[in-house]
One Martini backbone bead per residue (centre of mass of N, CA, C, O) as a GRO file, in nm:
protein
  227
    1MET     BB    1   0.099   0.033   0.018
    2PRO     BB    2   0.071   0.352   0.025
    3ARG     BB    3   0.184   0.616   0.176
    4SER     BB    4   0.067   0.832   0.386
    5THR     BB    5  -0.026   1.170   0.362
    6MET     BB    6  -0.004   1.485   0.439
    7PRO     BB    7  -0.174   1.745   0.432
    8ARG     BB    8  -0.093   2.034   0.284
    9SER     BB    9  -0.208   2.236   0.493
   10THR     BB   10  -0.069   2.111   0.740
   11ALA     BB   11   0.222   2.129   0.643
   12LEU     BB   12   0.225   2.438   0.604
   13THR     BB   13   0.160   2.516   0.895
   14LEU     BB   14   0.408   2.372   1.024
   15ARG     BB   15   0.622   2.529   0.866
   16PHE     BB   16   0.549   2.807   0.977
   17ALA     BB   17   0.596   2.735   1.271
   18GLN     BB   18   0.896   2.667   1.235
   19LEU     BB   19   0.983   2.940   1.131
   20PHE     BB   20   0.892   3.122   1.375
   21VAL     BB   21   1.051   2.974   1.591
   22GLY     BB   22   1.330   3.009   1.465
   23LEU     BB   23   1.327   3.324   1.458
   24PHE     BB   24   1.289   3.368   1.758
   25LEU     BB   25   1.546   3.213   1.848
   26TYR     BB   26   1.740   3.392   1.695
   27GLY     BB   27   1.682   3.654   1.848
   28ALA     BB   28   1.738   3.537   2.130
   29SER     BB   29   2.036   3.465   2.082
   30THR     BB   30   2.133   3.752   2.031
   31ALA     BB   31   2.050   3.867   2.308
   32LEU     BB   32   2.223   3.681   2.487
   33GLN     BB   33   2.497   3.778   2.372
   34VAL     BB   34   2.466   4.072   2.451
   35ARG     BB   35   2.423   4.017   2.765
   36ALA     BB   36   2.707   3.882   2.811
   37VAL     BB   37   2.956   4.064   2.740
   38VAL     BB   38   3.195   3.885   2.537
   39GLY     BB   39   3.101   3.941   2.251
   40VAL     BB   40   3.000   3.990   1.945
   41SER     BB   41   2.887   3.915   1.664
   42SER     BB   42   2.998   3.936   1.349
   43TRP     BB   43   2.769   4.120   1.222
   44THR     BB   44   2.784   4.329   1.454
   45VAL     BB   45   3.069   4.418   1.404
   46LEU     BB   46   3.017   4.529   1.120
   47THR     BB   47   2.799   4.734   1.196
   48GLU     BB   48   2.974   4.896   1.390
   49GLY     BB   49   3.188   4.970   1.179
   50LEU     BB   50   2.993   5.121   0.980
   51GLU     BB   51   2.921   5.350   1.183
   52ASN     BB   52   3.216   5.486   1.136
   53VAL     BB   53   3.157   5.552   0.799
   54VAL     BB   54   2.845   5.603   0.834
   55PRO     BB   55   2.541   5.816   0.872
   56TRP     BB   56   2.401   5.564   1.030
   57SER     BB   57   2.211   5.350   1.169
   58PHE     BB   58   2.192   5.037   1.277
   59GLY     BB   59   1.926   4.962   1.129
   60VAL     BB   60   1.995   5.071   0.847
   61ILE     BB   61   2.247   4.899   0.803
   62THR     BB   62   2.105   4.626   0.822
   63VAL     BB   63   1.918   4.662   0.578
   64VAL     BB   64   2.126   4.742   0.359
   65SER     BB   65   2.314   4.494   0.393
   66SER     BB   66   2.105   4.288   0.306
   67GLY     BB   67   2.083   4.390   0.014
   68VAL     BB   68   2.381   4.349  -0.060
   69ILE     BB   69   2.398   4.045   0.003
   70LEU     BB   70   2.187   3.956  -0.215
   71LEU     BB   71   2.383   4.001  -0.456
   72PHE     BB   72   2.554   3.736  -0.386
   73TRP     BB   73   2.330   3.533  -0.479
   74ILE     BB   74   2.351   3.533  -0.785
   75PRO     BB   75   2.613   3.353  -0.835
   76LEU     BB   76   2.476   3.126  -0.629
   77ARG     BB   77   2.167   3.078  -0.701
   78GLN     BB   78   1.982   3.230  -0.504
   79LYS     BB   79   1.647   3.234  -0.361
   80PRO     BB   80   1.417   3.420  -0.238
   81GLY     BB   81   1.192   3.407   0.031
   82ILE     BB   82   0.971   3.446   0.281
   83GLY     BB   83   1.198   3.397   0.493
   84THR     BB   84   1.368   3.645   0.418
   85LEU     BB   85   1.163   3.858   0.507
   86LEU     BB   86   1.095   3.749   0.797
   87ASN     BB   87   1.376   3.773   0.906
   88ALA     BB   88   1.379   4.090   0.907
   89LEU     BB   89   1.102   4.121   1.086
   90ALA     BB   90   1.139   3.908   1.347
   91ILE     BB   91   1.416   3.924   1.495
   92GLY     BB   92   1.413   4.201   1.627
   93PRO     BB   93   1.164   4.175   1.823
   94SER     BB   94   1.271   3.923   1.973
   95ALA     BB   95   1.525   4.057   2.079
   96ASP     BB   96   1.386   4.284   2.239
   97LEU     BB   97   1.229   4.101   2.432
   98VAL     BB   98   1.476   3.954   2.559
   99LEU     BB   99   1.622   4.210   2.652
  100TRP     BB  100   1.388   4.284   2.853
  101LEU     BB  101   1.395   4.004   3.021
  102VAL     BB  102   1.720   3.997   3.012
  103PRO     BB  103   1.979   4.034   3.209
  104THR     BB  104   2.288   4.114   3.314
  105PRO     BB  105   2.514   3.950   3.462
  106SER     BB  106   2.735   4.012   3.729
  107GLU     BB  107   2.881   3.755   3.663
  108LEU     BB  108   3.102   3.592   3.465
  109VAL     BB  109   2.979   3.309   3.467
  110GLY     BB  110   2.696   3.396   3.377
  111ARG     BB  111   2.789   3.522   3.104
  112ILE     BB  112   2.910   3.265   2.984
  113LEU     BB  113   2.651   3.093   2.997
  114LEU     BB  114   2.487   3.285   2.818
  115PHE     BB  115   2.663   3.258   2.568
  116VAL     BB  116   2.637   2.955   2.528
  117ALA     BB  117   2.331   2.954   2.499
  118GLY     BB  118   2.327   3.143   2.251
  119LEU     BB  119   2.496   2.962   2.063
  120LEU     BB  120   2.318   2.711   2.068
  121LEU     BB  121   2.060   2.859   1.974
  122LEU     BB  122   2.167   2.955   1.700
  123ALA     BB  123   2.208   2.677   1.572
  124LEU     BB  124   1.920   2.577   1.609
  125ALA     BB  125   1.770   2.810   1.462
  126THR     BB  126   1.899   2.785   1.185
  127ALA     BB  127   1.803   2.492   1.125
  128PHE     BB  128   1.504   2.536   1.179
  129TYR     BB  129   1.427   2.760   0.962
  130ILE     BB  130   1.557   2.630   0.710
  131GLY     BB  131   1.392   2.354   0.726
  132ALA     BB  132   1.113   2.485   0.629
  133GLY     BB  133   1.160   2.601   0.319
  134PHE     BB  134   1.147   2.953   0.289
  135GLY     BB  135   1.420   3.042   0.325
  136THR     BB  136   1.678   3.253   0.380
  137GLY     BB  137   1.869   3.462   0.500
  138ALA     BB  138   2.101   3.662   0.378
  139ARG     BB  139   2.342   3.535   0.543
  140ASP     BB  140   2.269   3.227   0.527
  141GLY     BB  141   2.268   3.214   0.213
  142LEU     BB  142   2.571   3.204   0.176
  143MET     BB  143   2.618   2.932   0.305
  144VAL     BB  144   2.429   2.768   0.119
  145GLY     BB  145   2.559   2.851  -0.152
  146LEU     BB  146   2.846   2.738  -0.099
  147HIS     BB  147   2.745   2.449  -0.052
  148GLU     BB  148   2.581   2.398  -0.326
  149ARG     BB  149   2.785   2.530  -0.554
  150LEU     BB  150   3.092   2.453  -0.423
  151GLY     BB  151   3.093   2.210  -0.195
  152TRP     BB  152   3.093   2.311   0.078
  153PRO     BB  153   3.089   2.279   0.384
  154VAL     BB  154   2.904   2.420   0.619
  155TRP     BB  155   3.130   2.485   0.821
  156ALA     BB  156   3.320   2.626   0.616
  157ALA     BB  157   3.131   2.846   0.515
  158ARG     BB  158   3.063   2.975   0.789
  159THR     BB  159   3.352   3.032   0.886
  160ALA     BB  160   3.443   3.212   0.651
  161ILE     BB  161   3.231   3.430   0.696
  162GLU     BB  162   3.280   3.502   0.992
  163VAL     BB  163   3.580   3.582   0.967
  164SER     BB  164   3.551   3.800   0.751
  165VAL     BB  165   3.354   3.984   0.905
  166VAL     BB  166   3.531   4.036   1.152
  167ILE     BB  167   3.771   4.166   1.010
  168VAL     BB  168   3.623   4.401   0.880
  169GLY     BB  169   3.491   4.513   1.138
  170TRP     BB  170   3.759   4.561   1.293
  171LEU     BB  171   3.888   4.759   1.081
  172LEU     BB  172   3.628   4.961   1.132
  173GLY     BB  173   3.581   4.938   1.471
  174GLY     BB  174   3.474   4.696   1.592
  175ASP     BB  175   3.359   4.484   1.847
  176VAL     BB  176   3.598   4.260   1.994
  177GLY     BB  177   3.581   3.936   2.143
  178ALA     BB  178   3.594   3.626   2.263
  179GLY     BB  179   3.308   3.549   2.158
  180THR     BB  180   3.360   3.614   1.861
  181VAL     BB  181   3.574   3.399   1.805
  182ILE     BB  182   3.418   3.152   1.894
  183ALA     BB  183   3.174   3.185   1.702
  184ALA     BB  184   3.326   3.184   1.428
  185PHE     BB  185   3.431   2.870   1.476
  186ALA     BB  186   3.162   2.716   1.601
  187ILE     BB  187   2.894   2.748   1.434
  188GLY     BB  188   2.940   2.565   1.192
  189PRO     BB  189   2.981   2.282   1.336
  190MET     BB  190   2.696   2.310   1.477
  191VAL     BB  191   2.504   2.325   1.225
  192GLN     BB  192   2.557   2.084   1.034
  193PRO     BB  193   2.417   1.839   1.202
  194LEU     BB  194   2.126   1.992   1.210
  195MET     BB  195   2.014   2.031   0.926
  196PRO     BB  196   1.895   1.737   0.861
  197VAL     BB  197   1.704   1.712   1.105
  198PHE     BB  198   1.509   1.970   1.009
  199ARG     BB  199   1.436   1.783   0.726
  200ARG     BB  200   1.257   1.520   0.875
  201PHE     BB  201   0.989   1.602   0.891
  202PRO     BB  202   0.673   1.526   0.782
  203TRP     BB  203   0.649   1.849   0.671
  204SER     BB  204   0.875   1.851   0.498
  205PRO     BB  205   0.945   1.907   0.175
  206GLU     BB  206   1.099   1.642   0.112
  207ARG     BB  207   0.891   1.446   0.239
  208THR     BB  208   0.630   1.531   0.084
  209ALA     BB  209   0.740   1.492  -0.203
  210ARG     BB  210   0.818   1.192  -0.174
  211ALA     BB  211   0.537   1.089  -0.090
  212ALA     BB  212   0.386   1.186  -0.343
  213ALA     BB  213   0.555   1.025  -0.547
  214THR     BB  214   0.490   0.746  -0.428
  215GLY     BB  215   0.182   0.763  -0.470
  216LEU     BB  216   0.187   0.787  -0.780
  217GLU     BB  217   0.342   0.519  -0.837
  218ALA     BB  218   0.111   0.336  -0.686
  219ARG     BB  219  -0.080   0.383  -0.897
  220PRO     BB  220  -0.289   0.263  -1.110
  221ALA     BB  221  -0.339   0.214  -1.415
  222SER     BB  222  -0.527   0.302  -1.661
  223ALA     BB  223  -0.795   0.132  -1.839
  224THR     BB  224  -0.795   0.338  -2.050
  225THR     BB  225  -0.853   0.344  -2.402
  226VAL     BB  226  -0.767   0.407  -2.732
  227ALA     BB  227  -0.934   0.351  -3.041
   0.00000   0.00000   0.00000
């Protein structure tokens, strides 16, 4: 018998739920790292550096840099999806919420633990929302593009991007700390094993497409013939 498939509407709803949970966790992870005060993430270093050379606010630089980064998607043949847009709209508010809820620990040990939690959550959130199959954010799209088009392992693509961004941001005057260096080298190897895990849910695009194809192959041929 052919394997039963999940209704398309149910699968789509669950994919959107996965996307929004992943984006919320992504913003939360950013907030935890900021509250840890042991070094900001690589892209924040770059944004801080750009603040020193252009007369724009942090938010404006973030939006404009996302548009510039999308230009690099063209040679990598990446296509933006609804997840790309929602990435820009949802991560900021979730980060603001967690920043409001979570204070900076007074002790160094507490700040280190908060940074570790933020780093783990960032890897989880990245694989979570990308696995929903609605497209990546501008920055994560570079990682996916290098992986798919150039054959680089996910960890190598992510690490190369993180290190490059940190160097440029630091040269422009961005704030670099111990946490920045750790995140630049650790996040890639942390994301790679999680990516396939979050693409194996029953509602994942690959699973539903494969199940639908299996169902079509299992259907009996039509008995109708042409005279």
